[in-house]
Amino acid sequence: MGTGVVVLAVLAVLAAGGVVGILVRAGRREAEAEKARLAEQAKAQAVRSMEAIWSMDPLKIEEYIADLCRRDGCTEVRRVGAANDLGADVIGRLPDGRKLVVQCKRYAKHRTLGSPDLQKFNGTARSEHGADVALFVASCQFTKQARAFAARHGLILVDVDLLGFWNSGTALSALLDLDIGRSGTNRKLAPDN
């Protein structure tokens, strides 16, 4: 009888191990499914948030960008956009003390923004407003020519994709480090590109 009990005990341990293995694999599948579900939910939330941004009037989007700057540690932030604002909609100081001048454009997502708008902003951001960092935020994509102009003149561009990330919690400092004024690429462009 002793051998039979031992065999039954071994079989019980093996069966329990098999059940545990099945439960572990099932738990992993559930965790992966939950991870995928949360990623989809975050993506859907970002789109819904961007829908809200596209529905804002120009004044509201300027206020919203100013709020994002404050959220990310900028100080002395004020919305200054109005008629005759000389290209500045938001002015403030980055956490490291540099002066930030922001131009905001809310366009439909299917539009693109070309270099003439950037040329106007570039002409006033530093000379009129004393910007250390000139940031152009748009709710659409920038054209290739606009990105090239920004690269040559040291303008930082936040397009619709980066605005979605900023809106979803990515810090402004991370966006500045991306140097995405070259939106649509994953590398910095040399000024002569």
CSV table of N, CA, C and O in Angstrom, one decimal, residues 39-128:
chain,number,residue,atom,x,y,z
A,39,ALA,N,-4.1,49.9,-24.0
A,39,ALA,CA,-3.4,50.7,-25.1
A,39,ALA,C,-4.5,51.2,-26.1
A,39,ALA,O,-4.4,52.4,-26.5
A,40,GLU,N,-5.4,50.4,-26.4
A,40,GLU,CA,-6.5,50.8,-27.3
A,40,GLU,C,-7.3,51.9,-26.7
A,40,GLU,O,-7.7,52.9,-27.3
A,41,GLN,N,-7.6,51.8,-25.4
A,41,GLN,CA,-8.4,52.8,-24.7
A,41,GLN,C,-7.6,54.1,-24.6
A,41,GLN,O,-8.2,55.2,-24.8
A,42,ALA,N,-6.3,54.1,-24.4
A,42,ALA,CA,-5.5,55.3,-24.4
A,42,ALA,C,-5.5,56.0,-25.8
A,42,ALA,O,-5.6,57.2,-25.9
A,43,LYS,N,-5.4,55.1,-26.8
A,43,LYS,CA,-5.4,55.7,-28.2
A,43,LYS,C,-6.8,56.3,-28.5
A,43,LYS,O,-6.9,57.4,-29.0
A,44,ALA,N,-7.9,55.7,-28.1
A,44,ALA,CA,-9.2,56.2,-28.3
A,44,ALA,C,-9.4,57.5,-27.5
A,44,ALA,O,-10.0,58.5,-28.0
A,45,GLN,N,-8.9,57.5,-26.2
A,45,GLN,CA,-9.0,58.7,-25.4
A,45,GLN,C,-8.2,59.9,-26.0
A,45,GLN,O,-8.7,61.0,-26.1
A,46,ALA,N,-7.0,59.6,-26.6
A,46,ALA,CA,-6.3,60.7,-27.2
A,46,ALA,C,-7.0,61.3,-28.4
A,46,ALA,O,-7.0,62.5,-28.6
A,47,VAL,N,-7.7,60.4,-29.2
A,47,VAL,CA,-8.4,60.9,-30.4
A,47,VAL,C,-9.6,61.7,-29.9
A,47,VAL,O,-9.9,62.8,-30.4
A,48,ARG,N,-10.3,61.2,-28.8
A,48,ARG,CA,-11.4,62.0,-28.3
A,48,ARG,C,-10.9,63.4,-27.8
A,48,ARG,O,-11.5,64.4,-28.0
A,49,SER,N,-9.7,63.4,-27.1
A,49,SER,CA,-9.2,64.6,-26.6
A,49,SER,C,-8.8,65.6,-27.8
A,49,SER,O,-9.0,66.8,-27.7
A,50,MET,N,-8.3,65.0,-28.9
A,50,MET,CA,-7.9,65.8,-30.0
A,50,MET,C,-9.2,66.4,-30.6
A,50,MET,O,-9.2,67.5,-31.1
A,51,GLU,N,-10.3,65.6,-30.6
A,51,GLU,CA,-11.5,66.1,-31.2
A,51,GLU,C,-12.0,67.3,-30.4
A,51,GLU,O,-12.4,68.3,-31.0
A,52,ALA,N,-11.7,67.3,-29.1
A,52,ALA,CA,-12.1,68.5,-28.3
A,52,ALA,C,-11.2,69.7,-28.6
A,52,ALA,O,-11.7,70.8,-28.7
A,53,ILE,N,-9.9,69.4,-28.9
A,53,ILE,CA,-9.0,70.5,-29.3
A,53,ILE,C,-9.5,71.1,-30.6
A,53,ILE,O,-9.5,72.3,-30.8
A,54,TRP,N,-9.8,70.2,-31.6
A,54,TRP,CA,-10.2,70.7,-32.9
A,54,TRP,C,-11.5,71.5,-32.8
A,54,TRP,O,-11.7,72.4,-33.7
A,55,SER,N,-12.3,71.3,-31.8
A,55,SER,CA,-13.5,72.0,-31.7
A,55,SER,C,-13.4,73.3,-30.9
A,55,SER,O,-14.3,74.1,-30.9
A,56,MET,N,-12.2,73.6,-30.3
A,56,MET,CA,-12.0,74.8,-29.6
A,56,MET,C,-11.8,76.0,-30.5
A,56,MET,O,-11.3,75.9,-31.6
A,57,ASP,N,-12.3,77.2,-30.1
A,57,ASP,CA,-12.0,78.4,-30.9
A,57,ASP,C,-10.6,78.8,-30.6
A,57,ASP,O,-9.9,78.3,-29.7
A,58,PRO,N,-10.0,79.7,-31.4
A,58,PRO,CA,-8.6,80.1,-31.3
A,58,PRO,C,-8.2,80.6,-29.9
A,58,PRO,O,-7.2,80.3,-29.4
A,59,LEU,N,-9.1,81.4,-29.3
A,59,LEU,CA,-8.8,81.9,-27.9
A,59,LEU,C,-8.7,80.7,-26.9
A,59,LEU,O,-7.8,80.7,-26.1
A,60,LYS,N,-9.6,79.8,-27.0
A,60,LYS,CA,-9.6,78.6,-26.1
A,60,LYS,C,-8.4,77.8,-26.3
A,60,LYS,O,-7.8,77.3,-25.3
A,61,ILE,N,-7.9,77.6,-27.5
A,61,ILE,CA,-6.7,76.8,-27.7
A,61,ILE,C,-5.5,77.5,-27.2
A,61,ILE,O,-4.6,76.8,-26.6
A,62,GLU,N,-5.4,78.8,-27.3
A,62,GLU,CA,-4.3,79.5,-26.7
A,62,GLU,C,-4.3,79.3,-25.2
A,62,GLU,O,-3.3,79.1,-24.6
A,63,GLU,N,-5.5,79.4,-24.6
A,63,GLU,CA,-5.6,79.2,-23.1
A,63,GLU,C,-5.2,77.8,-22.7
A,63,GLU,O,-4.5,77.6,-21.7
A,64,TYR,N,-5.6,76.9,-23.6
A,64,TYR,CA,-5.3,75.5,-23.3
A,64,TYR,C,-3.8,75.2,-23.4
A,64,TYR,O,-3.2,74.5,-22.5
A,65,ILE,N,-3.1,75.8,-24.4
A,65,ILE,CA,-1.7,75.6,-24.5
A,65,ILE,C,-1.0,76.3,-23.3
A,65,ILE,O,0.0,75.7,-22.8
A,66,ALA,N,-1.5,77.4,-22.9
A,66,ALA,CA,-0.9,78.1,-21.7
A,66,ALA,C,-1.0,77.1,-20.5
A,66,ALA,O,-0.1,77.0,-19.7
A,67,ASP,N,-2.2,76.5,-20.3
A,67,ASP,CA,-2.4,75.6,-19.2
A,67,ASP,C,-1.4,74.4,-19.3
A,67,ASP,O,-0.9,73.9,-18.3
A,68,LEU,N,-1.2,73.9,-20.5
A,68,LEU,CA,-0.2,72.8,-20.7
A,68,LEU,C,1.2,73.2,-20.3
A,68,LEU,O,1.9,72.5,-19.6
A,69,CYS,N,1.5,74.4,-20.6
A,69,CYS,CA,2.8,75.0,-20.2
A,69,CYS,C,2.9,75.0,-18.7
A,69,CYS,O,4.0,74.6,-18.1
A,70,ARG,N,1.9,75.6,-18.1
A,70,ARG,CA,1.9,75.6,-16.6
A,70,ARG,C,2.0,74.2,-16.0
A,70,ARG,O,2.7,74.0,-15.0
A,71,ARG,N,1.2,73.3,-16.5
A,71,ARG,CA,1.2,71.9,-16.0
A,71,ARG,C,2.7,71.4,-16.0
A,71,ARG,O,3.1,70.6,-15.1
A,72,ASP,N,3.4,71.7,-17.0
A,72,ASP,CA,4.8,71.2,-17.2
A,72,ASP,C,5.9,72.1,-16.6
A,72,ASP,O,7.0,71.9,-16.9
A,73,GLY,N,5.5,72.9,-15.6
A,73,GLY,CA,6.5,73.6,-14.8
A,73,GLY,C,6.9,75.0,-15.3
A,73,GLY,O,7.8,75.6,-14.8
A,74,CYS,N,6.3,75.5,-16.4
A,74,CYS,CA,6.6,76.8,-16.9
A,74,CYS,C,6.1,77.9,-15.9
A,74,CYS,O,5.0,77.6,-15.3
A,75,THR,N,6.8,79.0,-15.8
A,75,THR,CA,6.4,80.0,-14.9
A,75,THR,C,6.1,81.3,-15.8
A,75,THR,O,6.4,81.4,-16.9
A,76,GLU,N,5.5,82.3,-15.1
A,76,GLU,CA,5.2,83.6,-15.7
A,76,GLU,C,4.4,83.4,-17.1
A,76,GLU,O,4.5,84.2,-18.0
A,77,VAL,N,3.6,82.3,-17.1
A,77,VAL,CA,2.9,82.0,-18.4
A,77,VAL,C,1.7,82.9,-18.5
A,77,VAL,O,0.9,83.1,-17.5
A,78,ARG,N,1.5,83.5,-19.7
A,78,ARG,CA,0.3,84.3,-19.9
A,78,ARG,C,0.0,84.2,-21.4
A,78,ARG,O,0.8,84.1,-22.3
A,79,ARG,N,-1.3,84.2,-21.6
A,79,ARG,CA,-1.8,84.2,-23.0
A,79,ARG,C,-1.9,85.7,-23.4
A,79,ARG,O,-2.4,86.6,-22.8
A,80,VAL,N,-1.2,86.0,-24.5
A,80,VAL,CA,-1.1,87.3,-25.0
A,80,VAL,C,-1.7,87.5,-26.4
A,80,VAL,O,-1.7,88.6,-27.0
A,81,GLY,N,-2.2,86.4,-27.0
A,81,GLY,CA,-2.7,86.4,-28.3
A,81,GLY,C,-3.9,87.3,-28.5
A,81,GLY,O,-4.8,87.3,-27.6
A,82,ALA,N,-3.9,88.1,-29.5
A,82,ALA,CA,-5.0,89.0,-29.8
A,82,ALA,C,-4.6,89.7,-31.2
A,82,ALA,O,-3.5,89.4,-31.7
A,83,ALA,N,-5.4,90.6,-31.6
A,83,ALA,CA,-5.0,91.3,-32.8
A,83,ALA,C,-3.7,92.1,-32.5
A,83,ALA,O,-3.5,92.6,-31.4
A,84,ASN,N,-2.9,92.1,-33.5
A,84,ASN,CA,-1.6,92.8,-33.4
A,84,ASN,C,-0.7,92.2,-32.3
A,84,ASN,O,0.0,92.9,-31.6
A,85,ASP,N,-0.8,90.9,-32.1
A,85,ASP,CA,0.1,90.2,-31.1
A,85,ASP,C,1.5,90.0,-31.5
A,85,ASP,O,2.3,89.4,-30.8
A,86,LEU,N,1.8,90.3,-32.8
A,86,LEU,CA,3.1,90.1,-33.3
A,86,LEU,C,3.6,88.7,-33.3
A,86,LEU,O,4.7,88.4,-33.0
A,87,GLY,N,2.6,87.8,-33.5
A,87,GLY,CA,3.0,86.4,-33.6
A,87,GLY,C,3.1,85.6,-32.3
A,87,GLY,O,3.4,84.4,-32.3
A,88,ALA,N,2.9,86.2,-31.1
A,88,ALA,CA,2.9,85.5,-29.9
A,88,ALA,C,1.5,85.3,-29.3
A,88,ALA,O,0.8,86.2,-29.1
A,89,ASP,N,1.2,84.0,-29.0
A,89,ASP,CA,-0.1,83.7,-28.4
A,89,ASP,C,0.1,83.4,-26.9
A,89,ASP,O,-0.8,83.7,-26.1
A,90,VAL,N,1.2,82.8,-26.6
A,90,VAL,CA,1.6,82.5,-25.2
A,90,VAL,C,3.0,82.8,-24.9
A,90,VAL,O,3.9,82.5,-25.8
A,91,ILE,N,3.3,83.4,-23.8
A,91,ILE,CA,4.7,83.8,-23.4
A,91,ILE,C,4.8,83.3,-22.0
A,91,ILE,O,3.9,83.4,-21.1
A,92,GLY,N,6.0,82.7,-21.7
A,92,GLY,CA,6.3,82.3,-20.3
A,92,GLY,C,7.8,81.9,-20.2
A,92,GLY,O,8.6,82.2,-21.1
A,93,ARG,N,8.1,81.3,-19.1
A,93,ARG,CA,9.5,80.8,-18.9
A,93,ARG,C,9.5,79.3,-18.7
A,93,ARG,O,8.7,78.8,-17.9
A,94,LEU,N,10.4,78.7,-19.3
A,94,LEU,CA,10.6,77.2,-19.1
A,94,LEU,C,11.1,77.0,-17.7
A,94,LEU,O,11.7,77.9,-17.1
A,95,PRO,N,11.0,75.8,-17.2
A,95,PRO,CA,11.5,75.5,-15.9
A,95,PRO,C,13.0,75.9,-15.7
A,95,PRO,O,13.4,76.3,-14.6
A,96,ASP,N,13.8,75.9,-16.8
A,96,ASP,CA,15.2,76.2,-16.7
A,96,ASP,C,15.4,77.8,-16.8
A,96,ASP,O,16.6,78.2,-16.8
A,97,GLY,N,14.4,78.5,-16.9
A,97,GLY,CA,14.5,80.0,-17.0
A,97,GLY,C,14.5,80.6,-18.4
A,97,GLY,O,14.3,81.8,-18.5
A,98,ARG,N,14.6,79.8,-19.4
A,98,ARG,CA,14.6,80.3,-20.8
A,98,ARG,C,13.2,80.9,-21.1
A,98,ARG,O,12.2,80.3,-20.7
A,99,LYS,N,13.2,82.0,-21.9
A,99,LYS,CA,11.9,82.6,-22.3
A,99,LYS,C,11.3,81.8,-23.5
A,99,LYS,O,12.0,81.5,-24.5
A,100,LEU,N,10.1,81.4,-23.3
A,100,LEU,CA,9.3,80.7,-24.3
A,100,LEU,C,8.3,81.5,-24.9
A,100,LEU,O,7.5,82.2,-24.3
A,101,VAL,N,8.3,81.5,-26.3
A,101,VAL,CA,7.2,82.2,-27.0
A,101,VAL,C,6.5,81.2,-27.9
A,101,VAL,O,7.2,80.5,-28.6
A,102,VAL,N,5.2,81.2,-27.8
A,102,VAL,CA,4.4,80.1,-28.5
A,102,VAL,C,3.4,80.8,-29.5
A,102,VAL,O,2.7,81.7,-29.1
A,103,GLN,N,3.4,80.2,-30.7
A,103,GLN,CA,2.4,80.6,-31.6
A,103,GLN,C,1.4,79.4,-31.8
A,103,GLN,O,1.9,78.2,-31.9
A,104,CYS,N,0.1,79.5,-31.7
A,104,CYS,CA,-0.8,78.4,-31.7
A,104,CYS,C,-1.7,78.6,-33.0
A,104,CYS,O,-2.2,79.7,-33.3
A,105,LYS,N,-1.9,77.5,-33.7
A,105,LYS,CA,-2.8,77.5,-34.8
A,105,LYS,C,-3.7,76.2,-34.7
A,105,LYS,O,-3.2,75.1,-34.6
A,106,ARG,N,-5.0,76.5,-34.7
A,106,ARG,CA,-5.9,75.4,-34.7
A,106,ARG,C,-6.5,75.3,-36.1
A,106,ARG,O,-7.3,76.1,-36.5
A,107,TYR,N,-6.1,74.3,-36.8
A,107,TYR,CA,-6.6,74.0,-38.1
A,107,TYR,C,-7.3,72.6,-38.1
A,107,TYR,O,-7.0,71.8,-37.3
A,108,ALA,N,-8.1,72.3,-39.1
A,108,ALA,CA,-8.7,71.0,-39.2
A,108,ALA,C,-7.6,70.0,-39.5
A,108,ALA,O,-6.5,70.3,-40.0
A,109,LYS,N,-7.8,68.8,-39.0
A,109,LYS,CA,-6.8,67.7,-39.0
A,109,LYS,C,-6.3,67.4,-40.4
A,109,LYS,O,-5.2,67.0,-40.6
A,110,HIS,N,-7.1,67.6,-41.4
A,110,HIS,CA,-6.7,67.3,-42.8
A,110,HIS,C,-5.9,68.4,-43.5
A,110,HIS,O,-5.3,68.2,-44.5
A,111,ARG,N,-5.7,69.5,-42.8
A,111,ARG,CA,-5.0,70.6,-43.4
A,111,ARG,C,-3.5,70.4,-43.2
A,111,ARG,O,-3.1,69.6,-42.3
A,112,THR,N,-2.7,71.2,-43.8
A,112,THR,CA,-1.3,71.3,-43.5
A,112,THR,C,-0.9,72.8,-43.3
A,112,THR,O,-1.6,73.6,-43.8
A,113,LEU,N,0.2,73.0,-42.6
A,113,LEU,CA,0.6,74.3,-42.4
A,113,LEU,C,2.0,74.5,-43.1
A,113,LEU,O,2.9,73.7,-42.9
A,114,GLY,N,2.1,75.6,-43.9
A,114,GLY,CA,3.3,75.8,-44.7
A,114,GLY,C,4.2,76.8,-44.0
A,114,GLY,O,4.0,77.3,-43.0
A,115,SER,N,5.3,77.0,-44.8
A,115,SER,CA,6.3,77.9,-44.2
A,115,SER,C,6.0,79.4,-44.1
A,115,SER,O,6.6,80.1,-43.3
A,116,PRO,N,5.0,80.0,-44.9
A,116,PRO,CA,4.7,81.4,-44.7
A,116,PRO,C,4.4,81.7,-43.2
A,116,PRO,O,4.8,82.7,-42.7
A,117,ASP,N,3.6,80.9,-42.6
A,117,ASP,CA,3.2,81.1,-41.1
A,117,ASP,C,4.4,81.1,-40.3
A,117,ASP,O,4.6,81.9,-39.3
A,118,LEU,N,5.3,80.1,-40.6
A,118,LEU,CA,6.5,80.0,-39.8
A,118,LEU,C,7.5,81.2,-40.0
A,118,LEU,O,8.2,81.7,-39.1
A,119,GLN,N,7.5,81.7,-41.2
A,119,GLN,CA,8.4,82.8,-41.6
A,119,GLN,C,7.9,84.1,-40.8
A,119,GLN,O,8.8,84.8,-40.2
A,120,LYS,N,6.6,84.3,-40.7
A,120,LYS,CA,6.1,85.4,-39.9
A,120,LYS,C,6.5,85.3,-38.4
A,120,LYS,O,6.9,86.2,-37.8
A,121,PHE,N,6.3,84.1,-37.9
A,121,PHE,CA,6.6,83.8,-36.5
A,121,PHE,C,8.1,84.0,-36.2
A,121,PHE,O,8.5,84.6,-35.2
A,122,ASN,N,8.9,83.4,-37.1
A,122,ASN,CA,10.3,83.5,-37.0
A,122,ASN,C,10.8,85.0,-37.0
A,122,ASN,O,11.7,85.4,-36.2
A,123,GLY,N,10.1,85.8,-37.8
A,123,GLY,CA,10.5,87.2,-37.8
A,123,GLY,C,10.2,88.0,-36.6
A,123,GLY,O,10.8,89.1,-36.4
A,124,THR,N,9.3,87.5,-35.7
A,124,THR,CA,9.0,88.3,-34.5
A,124,THR,C,9.3,87.6,-33.2
A,124,THR,O,9.5,88.3,-32.2
A,125,ALA,N,9.4,86.3,-33.2
A,125,ALA,CA,9.5,85.5,-31.9
A,125,ALA,C,10.8,86.0,-31.1
A,125,ALA,O,10.7,86.3,-29.9
A,126,ARG,N,11.9,86.1,-31.8
A,126,ARG,CA,13.1,86.5,-31.1
A,126,ARG,C,13.3,88.0,-31.1
A,126,ARG,O,13.6,88.6,-30.1
A,127,SER,N,13.1,88.6,-32.2
A,127,SER,CA,13.4,90.1,-32.3
A,127,SER,C,12.4,90.9,-31.5
A,127,SER,O,12.8,91.9,-30.9
A,128,GLU,N,11.1,90.6,-31.6
A,128,GLU,CA,10.1,91.4,-30.9
A,128,GLU,C,9.8,90.9,-29.5
A,128,GLU,O,9.5,91.7,-28.6
